[in-house]
Short mmCIF file of N, CA, C and O in Angstrom, two decimals:
data_model
loop_
_atom_site.label_atom_id
_atom_site.label_comp_id
_atom_site.label_asym_id
_atom_site.label_seq_id
_atom_site.Cartn_x
_atom_site.Cartn_y
_atom_site.Cartn_z
N GLY A 1 -59.94 -13.35 -0.10
CA GLY A 1 -59.53 -13.01 0.85
C GLY A 1 -58.74 -11.92 0.74
O GLY A 1 -57.89 -11.22 -0.28
N VAL A 2 -57.96 -11.37 2.44
CA VAL A 2 -57.34 -9.92 1.90
C VAL A 2 -55.69 -11.28 2.14
O VAL A 2 -55.89 -12.04 3.29
N PRO A 3 -54.54 -10.10 1.30
CA PRO A 3 -53.77 -10.98 1.14
C PRO A 3 -52.60 -10.42 2.42
O PRO A 3 -52.72 -9.39 2.78
N LEU A 4 -51.56 -11.44 2.99
CA LEU A 4 -50.83 -11.32 3.71
C LEU A 4 -49.58 -11.43 4.08
O LEU A 4 -48.80 -13.33 3.19
N VAL A 5 -48.57 -10.53 3.88
CA VAL A 5 -46.72 -11.08 4.36
C VAL A 5 -46.99 -10.46 5.40
O VAL A 5 -47.21 -9.11 6.01
N ALA A 6 -45.64 -11.72 5.91
CA ALA A 6 -44.92 -11.26 7.39
C ALA A 6 -43.50 -10.04 6.52
O ALA A 6 -43.14 -11.56 6.25
N VAL A 7 -43.86 -9.19 7.35
CA VAL A 7 -42.64 -8.77 7.21
C VAL A 7 -41.63 -8.99 8.44
O VAL A 7 -42.27 -7.72 9.48
N ALA A 8 -40.09 -8.52 8.37
CA ALA A 8 -39.34 -8.33 9.25
C ALA A 8 -38.68 -7.08 8.76
O ALA A 8 -37.34 -7.51 7.68
N THR A 9 -38.86 -6.25 9.61
CA THR A 9 -38.77 -5.46 8.77
C THR A 9 -36.61 -5.50 10.07
O THR A 9 -36.65 -5.54 11.08
N LYS A 10 -35.53 -4.47 9.54
CA LYS A 10 -34.89 -3.66 11.00
C LYS A 10 -33.04 -4.58 10.20
O LYS A 10 -32.68 -4.92 11.82
N ILE A 11 -34.16 -5.34 9.69
CA ILE A 11 -32.94 -6.62 9.07
C ILE A 11 -31.65 -6.37 9.63
O ILE A 11 -30.52 -7.14 9.83
N ASP A 12 -31.18 -4.88 9.23
CA ASP A 12 -29.65 -4.95 9.72
C ASP A 12 -29.36 -4.40 10.55
O ASP A 12 -27.74 -4.61 10.57
N LYS A 13 -29.88 -4.56 11.41
CA LYS A 13 -30.07 -4.94 13.25
C LYS A 13 -29.17 -5.79 13.08
O LYS A 13 -28.64 -5.70 14.96
N ILE A 14 -29.57 -7.31 12.06
CA ILE A 14 -29.28 -8.04 13.25
C ILE A 14 -27.72 -9.01 12.48
O ILE A 14 -27.78 -8.48 11.29
N ASN A 15 -26.55 -9.08 12.93
CA ASN A 15 -25.46 -9.53 11.86
C ASN A 15 -25.62 -10.58 11.12
O ASN A 15 -26.96 -11.62 11.12
N ALA A 16 -24.77 -10.01 10.36
CA ALA A 16 -25.32 -10.99 8.50
C ALA A 16 -25.82 -12.87 9.00
O ALA A 16 -25.78 -13.36 8.20
N ALA A 17 -24.67 -13.15 9.94
CA ALA A 17 -23.75 -14.13 10.05
C ALA A 17 -25.46 -15.40 11.18
O ALA A 17 -25.77 -16.18 11.29
N ASP A 18 -26.96 -14.29 11.00
CA ASP A 18 -27.79 -14.87 12.15
C ASP A 18 -28.87 -14.36 11.61
O ASP A 18 -29.82 -14.64 12.47
N VAL A 19 -29.08 -14.03 10.38
CA VAL A 19 -30.24 -13.33 9.94
C VAL A 19 -31.27 -14.88 9.78
O VAL A 19 -32.52 -14.70 10.07
N GLU A 20 -30.51 -15.85 8.62
CA GLU A 20 -30.74 -17.10 8.93
C GLU A 20 -31.71 -17.24 10.32
O GLU A 20 -32.95 -17.65 10.02
N LYS A 21 -30.77 -17.45 10.81
CA LYS A 21 -31.51 -18.24 12.06
C LYS A 21 -32.62 -17.27 12.56
O LYS A 21 -34.20 -18.09 13.53
N SER A 22 -32.65 -16.09 12.72
CA SER A 22 -33.73 -14.46 13.06
C SER A 22 -34.81 -15.30 12.00
O SER A 22 -36.00 -15.37 12.99
N LEU A 23 -34.82 -15.14 10.69
CA LEU A 23 -36.11 -15.51 9.70
C LEU A 23 -37.22 -17.04 10.28
O LEU A 23 -37.51 -17.28 10.22
N GLU A 24 -35.66 -18.05 9.90
CA GLU A 24 -37.05 -19.26 10.41
C GLU A 24 -36.76 -19.32 11.79
O GLU A 24 -38.63 -19.86 12.78
N THR A 25 -36.74 -18.64 13.28
CA THR A 25 -37.35 -18.32 14.71
C THR A 25 -38.35 -17.34 14.64
O THR A 25 -39.86 -18.61 14.71
N VAL A 26 -37.91 -16.38 13.91
CA VAL A 26 -39.60 -15.96 13.61
C VAL A 26 -41.00 -17.01 13.28
O VAL A 26 -42.12 -16.94 13.20
N ARG A 27 -40.12 -17.44 11.23
CA ARG A 27 -41.00 -17.92 10.74
C ARG A 27 -41.72 -19.59 11.55
O ARG A 27 -43.02 -19.76 12.08
N ASP A 28 -40.98 -19.90 12.51
CA ASP A 28 -41.66 -20.85 13.18
C ASP A 28 -42.55 -20.47 14.05
O ASP A 28 -43.33 -21.27 14.61
N GLY A 29 -42.13 -20.01 15.01
CA GLY A 29 -43.03 -19.45 16.13
C GLY A 29 -44.55 -18.72 15.19
O GLY A 29 -44.35 -18.55 16.59
N LEU A 30 -44.26 -18.84 14.40
CA LEU A 30 -46.01 -17.40 14.07
C LEU A 30 -46.20 -18.35 13.29
O LEU A 30 -47.72 -18.58 12.09
N GLY A 31 -45.71 -20.03 12.68
CA GLY A 31 -46.22 -20.85 11.43
C GLY A 31 -46.85 -20.45 9.99
O GLY A 31 -47.03 -20.29 9.58
N LEU A 32 -45.34 -19.51 10.21
CA LEU A 32 -45.11 -18.95 8.42
C LEU A 32 -44.79 -19.98 7.24
O LEU A 32 -44.01 -21.20 7.84
N PRO A 33 -45.56 -19.75 6.32
CA PRO A 33 -44.36 -20.21 5.16
C PRO A 33 -43.02 -20.17 5.07
O PRO A 33 -42.96 -18.96 5.10
N ASP A 34 -43.08 -20.65 4.19
CA ASP A 34 -40.98 -21.52 3.89
C ASP A 34 -40.75 -19.09 3.67
O ASP A 34 -39.94 -19.92 3.22
N ASN A 35 -41.58 -19.02 2.59
CA ASN A 35 -40.96 -17.63 2.17
C ASN A 35 -41.40 -16.85 3.01
O ASN A 35 -41.20 -15.24 2.47
N GLN A 36 -41.78 -16.31 3.94
CA GLN A 36 -41.47 -15.53 4.79
C GLN A 36 -41.43 -15.51 6.47
O GLN A 36 -40.58 -16.97 6.22
N PRO A 37 -41.06 -14.54 7.15
CA PRO A 37 -40.95 -13.80 6.69
C PRO A 37 -39.78 -12.99 6.21
O PRO A 37 -38.85 -13.14 5.39
N LEU A 38 -40.42 -11.72 5.27
CA LEU A 38 -40.15 -11.41 4.47
C LEU A 38 -39.06 -10.04 4.88
O LEU A 38 -39.46 -9.39 5.21
N ALA A 39 -37.40 -10.08 4.78
CA ALA A 39 -36.40 -10.03 5.51
C ALA A 39 -36.43 -8.02 4.66
O ALA A 39 -35.55 -8.00 3.49
N VAL A 40 -36.41 -7.23 5.61
CA VAL A 40 -36.56 -5.30 4.97
C VAL A 40 -35.94 -4.49 5.85
O VAL A 40 -35.12 -5.11 6.98
N SER A 41 -34.94 -3.62 4.68
CA SER A 41 -34.16 -3.56 5.51
C SER A 41 -34.60 -1.47 5.03
O SER A 41 -33.96 -1.97 3.68
N SER A 42 -34.50 -0.21 4.77
CA SER A 42 -35.07 0.89 4.42
C SER A 42 -33.38 1.28 4.78
O SER A 42 -33.50 2.06 3.88
N VAL A 43 -32.66 1.19 5.90
CA VAL A 43 -31.44 1.69 6.00
C VAL A 43 -30.52 1.03 4.27
O VAL A 43 -30.17 1.85 3.68
N THR A 44 -30.84 -0.73 3.90
CA THR A 44 -29.34 -1.08 3.46
C THR A 44 -30.41 -0.84 1.71
O THR A 44 -29.87 -1.72 1.05
N GLY A 45 -31.62 -1.51 1.99
CA GLY A 45 -32.61 -1.32 1.02
C GLY A 45 -33.14 -2.09 0.71
O GLY A 45 -33.65 -3.15 -0.50
N VAL A 46 -32.75 -3.70 1.09
CA VAL A 46 -32.95 -5.24 0.96
C VAL A 46 -34.26 -5.33 1.78
O VAL A 46 -34.87 -5.14 1.99
N GLY A 47 -34.92 -5.88 0.30
CA GLY A 47 -35.73 -6.47 0.58
C GLY A 47 -37.35 -5.59 0.31
O GLY A 47 -38.75 -5.74 -0.16
N THR A 48 -37.25 -4.01 0.09
CA THR A 48 -37.37 -3.01 -0.79
C THR A 48 -38.17 -3.20 -1.67
O THR A 48 -39.49 -3.06 -1.98
N ARG A 49 -37.58 -3.22 -2.59
CA ARG A 49 -38.48 -3.84 -3.89
C ARG A 49 -39.34 -5.16 -3.89
O ARG A 49 -40.02 -4.60 -4.25
N GLU A 50 -38.36 -5.81 -3.23
CA GLU A 50 -39.83 -6.54 -2.98
C GLU A 50 -40.96 -6.84 -2.58
O GLU A 50 -42.22 -7.22 -2.77
N LEU A 51 -40.91 -6.04 -1.38
CA LEU A 51 -42.04 -5.48 -0.22
C LEU A 51 -42.82 -4.56 -0.93
O LEU A 51 -44.76 -5.06 -1.65
N TRP A 52 -42.49 -3.58 -2.17
CA TRP A 52 -43.46 -2.63 -2.87
C TRP A 52 -44.08 -3.51 -3.55
O TRP A 52 -45.52 -3.26 -4.27
N ARG A 53 -43.72 -5.05 -4.50
CA ARG A 53 -44.28 -5.44 -5.34
C ARG A 53 -45.02 -6.66 -5.42
O ARG A 53 -46.00 -6.07 -5.55
N ILE A 54 -45.55 -6.53 -3.97
CA ILE A 54 -46.14 -7.29 -2.82
C ILE A 54 -47.98 -6.45 -3.19
O ILE A 54 -48.84 -6.63 -3.05
N LEU A 55 -46.78 -4.60 -2.25
CA LEU A 55 -48.16 -3.86 -2.36
C LEU A 55 -48.85 -3.91 -3.06
O LEU A 55 -49.90 -3.47 -3.90
N LEU A 56 -48.10 -3.64 -4.19
CA LEU A 56 -48.72 -2.73 -6.09
C LEU A 56 -49.01 -4.69 -6.10
O LEU A 56 -50.68 -4.04 -7.14
N ASP A 57 -49.32 -4.76 -6.23
CA ASP A 57 -50.11 -6.11 -6.47
C ASP A 57 -51.17 -6.07 -5.98
O ASP A 57 -52.29 -6.96 -7.07
N ALA A 58 -51.42 -6.29 -4.58
CA ALA A 58 -52.48 -6.33 -3.70
C ALA A 58 -53.29 -5.13 -4.47
O ALA A 58 -54.09 -4.98 -4.75
N CYS A 59 -52.86 -4.18 -4.76
CA CYS A 59 -53.42 -2.73 -5.14
C CYS A 59 -53.66 -3.50 -6.18
O CYS A 59 -55.32 -2.53 -6.39
N GLU A 60 -53.43 -3.10 -6.68
CA GLU A 60 -53.85 -3.36 -8.67
C GLU A 60 -55.09 -5.01 -8.40
O GLU A 60 -56.45 -4.49 -9.22
N THR A 61 -55.21 -6.35 -7.75
CA THR A 61 -55.16 -7.03 -7.98
C THR A 61 -57.02 -6.55 -7.08
O THR A 61 -58.02 -6.30 -7.54
N ARG A 62 -57.15 -5.32 -6.21
CA ARG A 62 -58.54 -5.42 -5.48
C ARG A 62 -58.49 -4.23 -5.93
O ARG A 62 -60.43 -4.19 -6.95
N VAL A 63 -57.79 -3.84 -6.93
CA VAL A 63 -59.07 -2.64 -8.29
C VAL A 63 -59.31 -3.10 -8.80
O VAL A 63 -61.07 -3.14 -9.36
N GLU A 64 -59.20 -4.37 -9.21
CA GLU A 64 -59.73 -5.10 -10.73
C GLU A 64 -60.72 -6.05 -10.33
O GLU A 64 -62.41 -5.82 -10.61
N GLU A 65 -60.63 -6.16 -8.70
CA GLU A 65 -62.03 -6.68 -7.80
C GLU A 65 -63.14 -5.60 -7.65
O GLU A 65 -64.88 -6.69 -8.31
N LEU A 66 -62.95 -4.98 -7.63
CA LEU A 66 -64.21 -2.86 -6.83
C LEU A 66 -64.43 -3.26 -8.38
O LEU A 66 -65.64 -2.85 -8.75
N CYS A 67 -63.86 -2.75 -9.60
CA CYS A 67 -63.94 -3.25 -11.04
C CYS A 67 -65.27 -3.48 -11.12
O CYS A 67 -65.97 -3.92 -11.93
N ASN A 68 -64.51 -5.29 -11.44
CA ASN A 68 -66.27 -6.17 -11.78
C ASN A 68 -66.60 -6.53 -10.99
O ASN A 68 -68.28 -6.16 -11.39
N GLU A 69 -66.89 -5.58 -9.54
CA GLU A 69 -68.59 -5.73 -8.58
C GLU A 69 -69.47 -4.55 -9.34
O GLU A 69 -70.23 -5.00 -9.46
N VAL A 70 -68.86 -3.48 -9.28
CA VAL A 70 -69.40 -2.29 -9.55
C VAL A 70 -69.99 -2.05 -10.96
O VAL A 70 -70.61 -1.42 -11.89
N GLY A 71 -69.12 -2.61 -11.81
CA GLY A 71 -69.61 -2.49 -13.28
C GLY A 71 -69.05 -3.28 -14.72
O GLY A 71 -68.61 -2.67 -15.91
N GLY A 72 -68.35 -4.27 -13.86
CA GLY A 72 -67.99 -5.61 -15.51
C GLY A 72 -66.39 -5.06 -15.19
O GLY A 72 -65.75 -4.47 -14.39
N ASP A 73 -66.43 -5.00 -16.93
CA ASP A 73 -64.51 -4.87 -17.01
C ASP A 73 -64.47 -2.91 -17.17
O ASP A 73 -63.77 -2.75 -17.81
N ASN A 74 -65.44 -1.92 -17.17
CA ASN A 74 -64.96 -0.41 -16.81
C ASN A 74 -64.98 -0.45 -18.30
O ASN A 74 -63.76 0.51 -18.16
N SER A 75 -65.15 -1.31 -19.17
CA SER A 75 -64.84 -0.40 -21.09
C SER A 75 -65.46 0.86 -21.48
O SER A 75 -64.72 1.21 -22.01
N GLU A 76 -66.88 1.25 -20.60
CA GLU A 76 -66.63 2.25 -21.31
C GLU A 76 -66.91 3.06 -20.22
O GLU A 76 -67.24 4.63 -20.09
N GLY A 77 -66.55 3.03 -18.50
CA GLY A 77 -66.46 4.54 -17.37
C GLY A 77 -67.86 3.89 -17.08
O GLY A 77 -67.20 5.03 -15.49
N LYS A 78 -68.66 2.76 -17.13
CA LYS A 78 -69.96 3.38 -16.19
C LYS A 78 -70.02 2.27 -15.47
O LYS A 78 -69.54 0.27 -15.95
N GLY A 79 -71.00 2.35 -14.68
CA GLY A 79 -71.24 1.08 -14.32
C GLY A 79 -72.45 1.23 -13.12
O GLY A 79 -72.82 1.88 -13.55
N GLY A 80 -73.10 -0.10 -13.03
CA GLY A 80 -74.05 -0.24 -11.81
C GLY A 80 -75.31 -0.37 -12.85
O GLY A 80 -74.77 -0.35 -13.79
N ASP A 81 -76.31 0.31 -12.34
CA ASP A 81 -77.98 0.27 -13.19
C ASP A 81 -78.54 1.03 -13.52
O ASP A 81 -79.59 1.10 -13.57
N GLY A 82 -77.32 2.07 -13.03
CA GLY A 82 -78.11 3.73 -12.93
C GLY A 82 -79.34 4.63 -12.14
O GLY A 82 -79.51 5.69 -12.64
N GLU A 83 -79.14 3.57 -11.22
CA GLU A 83 -80.59 3.83 -9.87
C GLU A 83 -79.67 4.25 -8.67
O GLU A 83 -80.23 4.97 -7.44
N ASP A 84 -78.11 4.38 -8.84
CA ASP A 84 -77.39 3.96 -7.55
C ASP A 84 -77.57 5.19 -7.04
O ASP A 84 -76.37 6.32 -8.08
N GLU A 85 -77.02 6.06 -6.29
CA GLU A 85 -77.20 7.52 -5.99
C GLU A 85 -75.80 7.85 -5.23
O GLU A 85 -75.31 9.51 -5.76
N ASP A 86 -75.02 6.69 -5.58
CA ASP A 86 -73.55 6.58 -5.10
C ASP A 86 -72.47 6.57 -7.84
O ASP A 86 -72.02 7.07 -7.43
N ASP A 87 -74.08 7.05 -8.14
CA ASP A 87 -73.61 7.17 -9.95
C ASP A 87 -72.12 7.92 -9.54
O ASP A 87 -71.86 8.02 -11.35
N GLU A 88 -72.93 8.94 -9.37
CA GLU A 88 -72.50 10.18 -10.10
C GLU A 88 -70.94 9.92 -9.43
O GLU A 88 -69.88 10.45 -10.12
N GLU A 89 -70.89 9.78 -8.35
CA GLU A 89 -69.18 10.05 -7.86
C GLU A 89 -68.51 8.69 -8.47
O GLU A 89 -67.46 8.72 -8.83
N TYR A 90 -69.15 7.70 -8.72
CA TYR A 90 -68.79 6.45 -10.09
C TYR A 90 -67.89 7.20 -10.82
O TYR A 90 -67.10 7.15 -11.59
N ASP A 91 -69.02 7.43 -11.92
CA ASP A 91 -69.05 8.58 -13.49
C ASP A 91 -67.94 9.09 -13.02
O ASP A 91 -66.60 9.35 -13.46
N GLU A 92 -67.63 10.14 -12.04
CA GLU A 92 -66.47 10.70 -11.90
C GLU A 92 -65.02 9.80 -11.38
O GLU A 92 -63.37 10.22 -11.98
N PHE A 93 -65.29 9.17 -11.25
CA PHE A 93 -63.64 8.21 -10.40
C PHE A 93 -63.44 7.63 -11.97
O PHE A 93 -62.48 7.71 -12.11
N PHE A 94 -64.72 7.31 -12.22
CA PHE A 94 -64.38 6.30 -13.74
C PHE A 94 -65.31 7.05 -15.50
O PHE A 94 -65.73 6.23 -15.93
N ASP A 95 -63.79 7.99 -15.18
CA ASP A 95 -63.99 9.57 -16.81
C ASP A 95 -63.93 8.85 -17.68
O ASP A 95 -63.79 9.76 -18.40
N GLY A 96 -62.98 8.05 -17.96
CA GLY A 96 -62.21 7.67 -19.42
C GLY A 96 -61.34 7.52 -19.22
O GLY A 96 -60.65 7.69 -20.47
N GLU A 97 -60.47 8.58 -18.15
CA GLU A 97 -58.81 8.58 -18.63
C GLU A 97 -58.05 7.37 -18.15
O GLU A 97 -59.04 6.90 -16.80
N ASP A 98 -57.25 7.72 -18.40
CA ASP A 98 -55.93 6.37 -18.16
C ASP A 98 -54.95 6.72 -17.30
O ASP A 98 -54.70 6.98 -17.78
N LEU A 99 -56.14 7.38 -15.71
CA LEU A 99 -55.13 7.39 -14.68
C LEU A 99 -54.16 6.49 -13.47
O LEU A 99 -54.61 5.12 -13.87
N GLN A 100 -53.21 6.35 -13.80
CA GLN A 100 -51.68 6.17 -13.59
C GLN A 100 -51.00 6.23 -12.41
O GLN A 100 -50.81 7.66 -12.08
N TYR A 101 -51.39 5.51 -11.35
CA TYR A 101 -49.86 6.40 -9.88
C TYR A 101 -49.11 5.54 -10.31
O TYR A 101 -48.23 4.35 -10.21
N ASP A 102 -48.05 6.35 -10.39
CA ASP A 102 -46.58 5.82 -11.32
C ASP A 102 -45.22 6.27 -9.57
O ASP A 102 -43.91 6.00 -10.53
N GLN A 103 -45.43 7.22 -8.61
CA GLN A 103 -44.82 7.34 -7.86
C GLN A 103 -43.86 5.89 -7.41
O GLN A 103 -44.31 5.17 -6.30
N GLY A 104 -42.81 5.34 -7.45
CA GLY A 104 -41.88 4.71 -8.06
C GLY A 104 -42.21 3.50 -8.82
O GLY A 104 -41.57 2.33 -8.10
N TYR A 105 -43.36 3.50 -9.39
CA TYR A 105 -43.49 2.39 -10.16
C TYR A 105 -42.66 1.42 -10.63
O TYR A 105 -42.09 0.95 -11.32
N ASP A 106 -42.51 2.55 -11.84
CA ASP A 106 -40.75 2.22 -12.64
C ASP A 106 -40.30 1.44 -11.69
O ASP A 106 -39.09 1.06 -12.31
N TRP A 107 -39.08 2.44 -10.34
CA TRP A 107 -38.24 1.84 -9.91
C TRP A 107 -38.65 0.55 -9.48
O TRP A 107 -37.99 -1.11 -9.26
N VAL A 108 -39.35 0.15 -8.89
CA VAL A 108 -39.79 -1.54 -8.55
C VAL A 108 -40.05 -2.42 -8.97
O VAL A 108 -39.48 -4.18 -8.79
N ASN A 109 -39.92 -1.48 -10.88
CA ASN A 109 -40.76 -3.39 -11.74
C ASN A 109 -39.47 -3.46 -13.60
O ASN A 109 -39.16 -3.94 -13.32
N ASN A 110 -38.24 -2.32 -12.34
CA ASN A 110 -37.90 -1.87 -13.27
C ASN A 110 -35.86 -2.76 -12.97
O ASN A 110 -35.54 -1.92 -12.24
N SER A 111 -35.23 -3.87 -12.42
CA SER A 111 -35.04 -4.52 -11.67
C SER A 111 -33.52 -3.75 -11.86
O SER A 111 -32.39 -4.01 -11.19
N GLY A 112 -33.26 -4.24 -12.91
CA GLY A 112 -31.74 -3.35 -13.88
C GLY A 112 -31.61 -1.58 -13.21
O GLY A 112 -30.21 -1.06 -13.76
N ASN A 113 -32.28 -0.91 -12.79
CA ASN A 113 -31.80 0.90 -12.55
C ASN A 113 -31.65 0.77 -10.98
O ASN A 113 -33.10 0.56 -10.42
N LEU A 114 -30.74 0.39 -9.77
CA LEU A 114 -31.30 0.78 -8.51
C LEU A 114 -30.47 1.99 -8.24
O LEU A 114 -29.18 3.20 -9.12
#
C-alpha cells in the first residue's frame, strides 16, 4: 500500500495554547491515529525534520520494492530476464554506481545540527 500521513501545515498561525486542541479536532474529524496529523510550520521549522524523515523512508522503501520486483537484490546492477525491451533503460539506471541523493539528507538524519 501507499504510506499515508496527514500533515497540518501553517501551525505557526495558531495560538500556541490552541495547537493541541486544533490537532485533536482534525484528528477526530478525519478519524486519524493518535500520532497524526503531523504539525508542521515552514516558518518556525516545527515538524519539518520529521516530515522529511517520513518522506525519505517512504522513498527508500519504494525503491527497494521496485529493485526487488525487477531483479532481486540488484547486486550486479542487472535485472529482468534479458528479453525485455526496457532492459537497456534498466541497465542505464543500475549501472553499478552507488549514486546517492543527499540534498538535505544529512540535515534530516543529524538531529544535532540545526
